[in-house]
JSON list of C-alpha atoms in Angstrom, two decimals:
[
{"chain": "F", "resi": 6, "resn": "UNK", "atom": "CA", "xyz": [81.41, 106.24, -17.31]},
{"chain": "F", "resi": 7, "resn": "UNK", "atom": "CA", "xyz": [83.67, 103.25, -16.67]},
{"chain": "F", "resi": 8, "resn": "UNK", "atom": "CA", "xyz": [85.11, 102.43, -13.33]},
{"chain": "F", "resi": 9, "resn": "UNK", "atom": "CA", "xyz": [88.54, 102.55, -14.32]},
{"chain": "F", "resi": 10, "resn": "UNK", "atom": "CA", "xyz": [87.84, 106.19, -15.49]},
{"chain": "F", "resi": 11, "resn": "UNK", "atom": "CA", "xyz": [86.07, 107.13, -12.35]},
{"chain": "F", "resi": 12, "resn": "UNK", "atom": "CA", "xyz": [88.97, 105.91, -10.29]},
{"chain": "F", "resi": 13, "resn": "UNK", "atom": "CA", "xyz": [91.36, 107.74, -12.48]},
{"chain": "F", "resi": 14, "resn": "UNK", "atom": "CA", "xyz": [89.36, 111.02, -11.95]},
{"chain": "F", "resi": 15, "resn": "UNK", "atom": "CA", "xyz": [89.54, 110.29, -8.36]},
{"chain": "F", "resi": 16, "resn": "UNK", "atom": "CA", "xyz": [93.19, 110.09, -8.36]},
{"chain": "F", "resi": 17, "resn": "UNK", "atom": "CA", "xyz": [94.27, 106.56, -8.47]},
{"chain": "F", "resi": 18, "resn": "UNK", "atom": "CA", "xyz": [96.96, 106.17, -10.58]},
{"chain": "F", "resi": 19, "resn": "UNK", "atom": "CA", "xyz": [97.26, 102.34, -11.44]},
{"chain": "F", "resi": 20, "resn": "UNK", "atom": "CA", "xyz": [94.00, 100.29, -12.24]},
{"chain": "F", "resi": 21, "resn": "UNK", "atom": "CA", "xyz": [93.74, 96.85, -13.03]},
{"chain": "F", "resi": 22, "resn": "UNK", "atom": "CA", "xyz": [90.60, 95.00, -14.24]},
{"chain": "F", "resi": 23, "resn": "UNK", "atom": "CA", "xyz": [89.28, 91.33, -14.78]},
{"chain": "F", "resi": 24, "resn": "UNK", "atom": "CA", "xyz": [86.13, 90.06, -16.67]},
{"chain": "F", "resi": 25, "resn": "UNK", "atom": "CA", "xyz": [86.14, 86.75, -14.90]},
{"chain": "F", "resi": 26, "resn": "UNK", "atom": "CA", "xyz": [86.98, 85.02, -11.66]},
{"chain": "F", "resi": 27, "resn": "UNK", "atom": "CA", "xyz": [90.00, 82.85, -13.22]},
{"chain": "F", "resi": 28, "resn": "UNK", "atom": "CA", "xyz": [91.40, 86.25, -14.49]},
{"chain": "F", "resi": 29, "resn": "UNK", "atom": "CA", "xyz": [90.88, 88.03, -11.24]},
{"chain": "F", "resi": 30, "resn": "UNK", "atom": "CA", "xyz": [92.30, 85.39, -8.67]},
{"chain": "F", "resi": 31, "resn": "UNK", "atom": "CA", "xyz": [96.02, 85.60, -9.80]},
{"chain": "F", "resi": 32, "resn": "UNK", "atom": "CA", "xyz": [95.76, 89.59, -9.41]},
{"chain": "F", "resi": 33, "resn": "UNK", "atom": "CA", "xyz": [94.03, 89.45, -6.19]},
{"chain": "F", "resi": 34, "resn": "UNK", "atom": "CA", "xyz": [96.97, 86.59, -5.10]},
{"chain": "F", "resi": 35, "resn": "UNK", "atom": "CA", "xyz": [100.05, 88.12, -6.89]},
{"chain": "F", "resi": 36, "resn": "UNK", "atom": "CA", "xyz": [99.45, 92.04, -6.83]},
{"chain": "F", "resi": 37, "resn": "UNK", "atom": "CA", "xyz": [100.58, 94.38, -4.67]},
{"chain": "F", "resi": 38, "resn": "UNK", "atom": "CA", "xyz": [97.28, 96.21, -4.06]},
{"chain": "F", "resi": 39, "resn": "UNK", "atom": "CA", "xyz": [95.72, 99.30, -2.09]},
{"chain": "F", "resi": 40, "resn": "UNK", "atom": "CA", "xyz": [92.28, 97.98, -2.45]},
{"chain": "F", "resi": 41, "resn": "UNK", "atom": "CA", "xyz": [89.80, 96.19, -4.78]},
{"chain": "F", "resi": 42, "resn": "UNK", "atom": "CA", "xyz": [86.40, 96.76, -6.20]},
{"chain": "F", "resi": 43, "resn": "UNK", "atom": "CA", "xyz": [84.42, 93.65, -6.73]},
{"chain": "F", "resi": 44, "resn": "UNK", "atom": "CA", "xyz": [81.65, 93.26, -8.99]},
{"chain": "F", "resi": 45, "resn": "UNK", "atom": "CA", "xyz": [79.62, 90.24, -7.51]},
{"chain": "F", "resi": 46, "resn": "UNK", "atom": "CA", "xyz": [78.75, 88.75, -10.72]},
{"chain": "F", "resi": 47, "resn": "UNK", "atom": "CA", "xyz": [81.70, 88.10, -13.08]},
{"chain": "F", "resi": 48, "resn": "UNK", "atom": "CA", "xyz": [80.32, 86.37, -15.95]},
{"chain": "F", "resi": 49, "resn": "UNK", "atom": "CA", "xyz": [78.73, 83.19, -14.63]},
{"chain": "F", "resi": 50, "resn": "UNK", "atom": "CA", "xyz": [80.62, 83.13, -11.26]},
{"chain": "F", "resi": 51, "resn": "UNK", "atom": "CA", "xyz": [80.55, 85.54, -8.13]},
{"chain": "F", "resi": 52, "resn": "UNK", "atom": "CA", "xyz": [83.06, 87.13, -6.91]},
{"chain": "F", "resi": 53, "resn": "UNK", "atom": "CA", "xyz": [83.46, 85.89, -3.22]},
{"chain": "F", "resi": 54, "resn": "UNK", "atom": "CA", "xyz": [86.32, 83.60, -4.02]},
{"chain": "F", "resi": 55, "resn": "UNK", "atom": "CA", "xyz": [88.18, 86.61, -4.72]},
{"chain": "F", "resi": 56, "resn": "UNK", "atom": "CA", "xyz": [87.16, 88.62, -1.79]},
{"chain": "F", "resi": 57, "resn": "UNK", "atom": "CA", "xyz": [88.08, 85.39, 0.44]},
{"chain": "F", "resi": 58, "resn": "UNK", "atom": "CA", "xyz": [91.78, 85.98, -0.78]},
{"chain": "F", "resi": 59, "resn": "UNK", "atom": "CA", "xyz": [91.66, 89.47, -0.66]},
{"chain": "F", "resi": 60, "resn": "UNK", "atom": "CA", "xyz": [90.53, 89.32, 2.99]},
{"chain": "F", "resi": 61, "resn": "UNK", "atom": "CA", "xyz": [93.25, 86.82, 4.02]},
{"chain": "F", "resi": 62, "resn": "UNK", "atom": "CA", "xyz": [95.67, 89.15, 2.50]},
{"chain": "F", "resi": 63, "resn": "UNK", "atom": "CA", "xyz": [94.18, 92.06, 4.67]},
{"chain": "F", "resi": 64, "resn": "UNK", "atom": "CA", "xyz": [93.47, 94.15, 1.43]},
{"chain": "F", "resi": 65, "resn": "UNK", "atom": "CA", "xyz": [90.32, 96.15, 1.79]},
{"chain": "F", "resi": 66, "resn": "UNK", "atom": "CA", "xyz": [87.45, 95.82, -0.75]},
{"chain": "F", "resi": 67, "resn": "UNK", "atom": "CA", "xyz": [84.08, 96.39, -1.72]},
{"chain": "F", "resi": 68, "resn": "UNK", "atom": "CA", "xyz": [81.56, 94.91, -3.64]},
{"chain": "F", "resi": 69, "resn": "UNK", "atom": "CA", "xyz": [79.76, 96.49, -6.65]},
{"chain": "F", "resi": 70, "resn": "UNK", "atom": "CA", "xyz": [76.08, 94.99, -7.64]},
{"chain": "F", "resi": 71, "resn": "UNK", "atom": "CA", "xyz": [72.88, 95.87, -9.11]},
{"chain": "F", "resi": 72, "resn": "UNK", "atom": "CA", "xyz": [71.24, 94.08, -6.39]},
{"chain": "F", "resi": 73, "resn": "UNK", "atom": "CA", "xyz": [72.96, 96.41, -3.69]},
{"chain": "F", "resi": 74, "resn": "UNK", "atom": "CA", "xyz": [72.82, 94.75, -0.24]},
{"chain": "F", "resi": 75, "resn": "UNK", "atom": "CA", "xyz": [70.66, 92.12, -1.29]},
{"chain": "F", "resi": 76, "resn": "UNK", "atom": "CA", "xyz": [72.95, 90.71, -3.54]},
{"chain": "F", "resi": 77, "resn": "UNK", "atom": "CA", "xyz": [75.37, 89.77, -0.74]},
{"chain": "F", "resi": 78, "resn": "UNK", "atom": "CA", "xyz": [75.58, 86.11, 0.94]},
{"chain": "F", "resi": 79, "resn": "UNK", "atom": "CA", "xyz": [77.30, 84.28, 3.26]},
{"chain": "F", "resi": 80, "resn": "UNK", "atom": "CA", "xyz": [80.35, 85.94, 5.48]},
{"chain": "F", "resi": 81, "resn": "UNK", "atom": "CA", "xyz": [79.93, 89.03, 3.15]},
{"chain": "F", "resi": 82, "resn": "UNK", "atom": "CA", "xyz": [76.34, 90.06, 4.41]},
{"chain": "F", "resi": 83, "resn": "UNK", "atom": "CA", "xyz": [77.21, 93.70, 5.65]},
{"chain": "F", "resi": 84, "resn": "UNK", "atom": "CA", "xyz": [80.03, 94.21, 3.42]},
{"chain": "F", "resi": 85, "resn": "UNK", "atom": "CA", "xyz": [80.44, 97.78, 2.08]},
{"chain": "F", "resi": 86, "resn": "UNK", "atom": "CA", "xyz": [78.59, 97.81, -1.20]},
{"chain": "F", "resi": 87, "resn": "UNK", "atom": "CA", "xyz": [77.90, 100.31, -3.95]},
{"chain": "F", "resi": 88, "resn": "UNK", "atom": "CA", "xyz": [74.77, 99.80, -5.93]},
{"chain": "F", "resi": 89, "resn": "UNK", "atom": "CA", "xyz": [74.99, 99.91, -9.81]},
{"chain": "F", "resi": 90, "resn": "UNK", "atom": "CA", "xyz": [74.73, 101.94, -11.40]},
{"chain": "F", "resi": 91, "resn": "UNK", "atom": "CA", "xyz": [76.75, 104.29, -9.56]},
{"chain": "F", "resi": 92, "resn": "UNK", "atom": "CA", "xyz": [78.13, 107.79, -9.99]},
{"chain": "F", "resi": 93, "resn": "UNK", "atom": "CA", "xyz": [81.37, 108.90, -9.16]},
{"chain": "F", "resi": 94, "resn": "UNK", "atom": "CA", "xyz": [80.49, 110.60, -5.96]},
{"chain": "F", "resi": 95, "resn": "UNK", "atom": "CA", "xyz": [78.81, 107.62, -4.71]},
{"chain": "F", "resi": 96, "resn": "UNK", "atom": "CA", "xyz": [81.92, 105.20, -5.45]},
{"chain": "F", "resi": 97, "resn": "UNK", "atom": "CA", "xyz": [84.16, 107.89, -3.79]},
{"chain": "F", "resi": 98, "resn": "UNK", "atom": "CA", "xyz": [81.89, 107.67, -0.59]},
{"chain": "F", "resi": 99, "resn": "UNK", "atom": "CA", "xyz": [81.95, 103.96, -0.71]},
{"chain": "F", "resi": 100, "resn": "UNK", "atom": "CA", "xyz": [85.68, 103.87, -0.82]},
{"chain": "F", "resi": 101, "resn": "UNK", "atom": "CA", "xyz": [86.14, 106.34, 1.98]},
{"chain": "F", "resi": 102, "resn": "UNK", "atom": "CA", "xyz": [83.65, 104.02, 3.78]},
{"chain": "F", "resi": 103, "resn": "UNK", "atom": "CA", "xyz": [85.92, 101.09, 3.24]},
{"chain": "F", "resi": 104, "resn": "UNK", "atom": "CA", "xyz": [89.13, 102.93, 4.41]},
{"chain": "F", "resi": 105, "resn": "UNK", "atom": "CA", "xyz": [87.38, 103.98, 7.48]},
{"chain": "F", "resi": 106, "resn": "UNK", "atom": "CA", "xyz": [86.42, 100.30, 8.51]},
{"chain": "F", "resi": 107, "resn": "UNK", "atom": "CA", "xyz": [90.18, 99.58, 8.04]},
{"chain": "F", "resi": 108, "resn": "UNK", "atom": "CA", "xyz": [91.41, 102.29, 10.53]}
]
């Protein structure tokens, strides 16, 4: 199941997606976002530059990666991570953790 479908089933009404850092940066910069899910690897690039933008804007986010917490580096070690592949309930729990950290 696609992440977009999982989010829809969890009640999220508007979902944007990007397959490359160059495509995602304008979304992270310009859109009014409730939160974001970042795949650590977007094509041949890492998504940490997008995380930097989201963090500066105060937008909560989590990372998705097949490497789990081992895939994190720098300032993002210890960030909320959901390990791929994941089920809808695992995604829901990760989203809840992100919002609990924000409160």
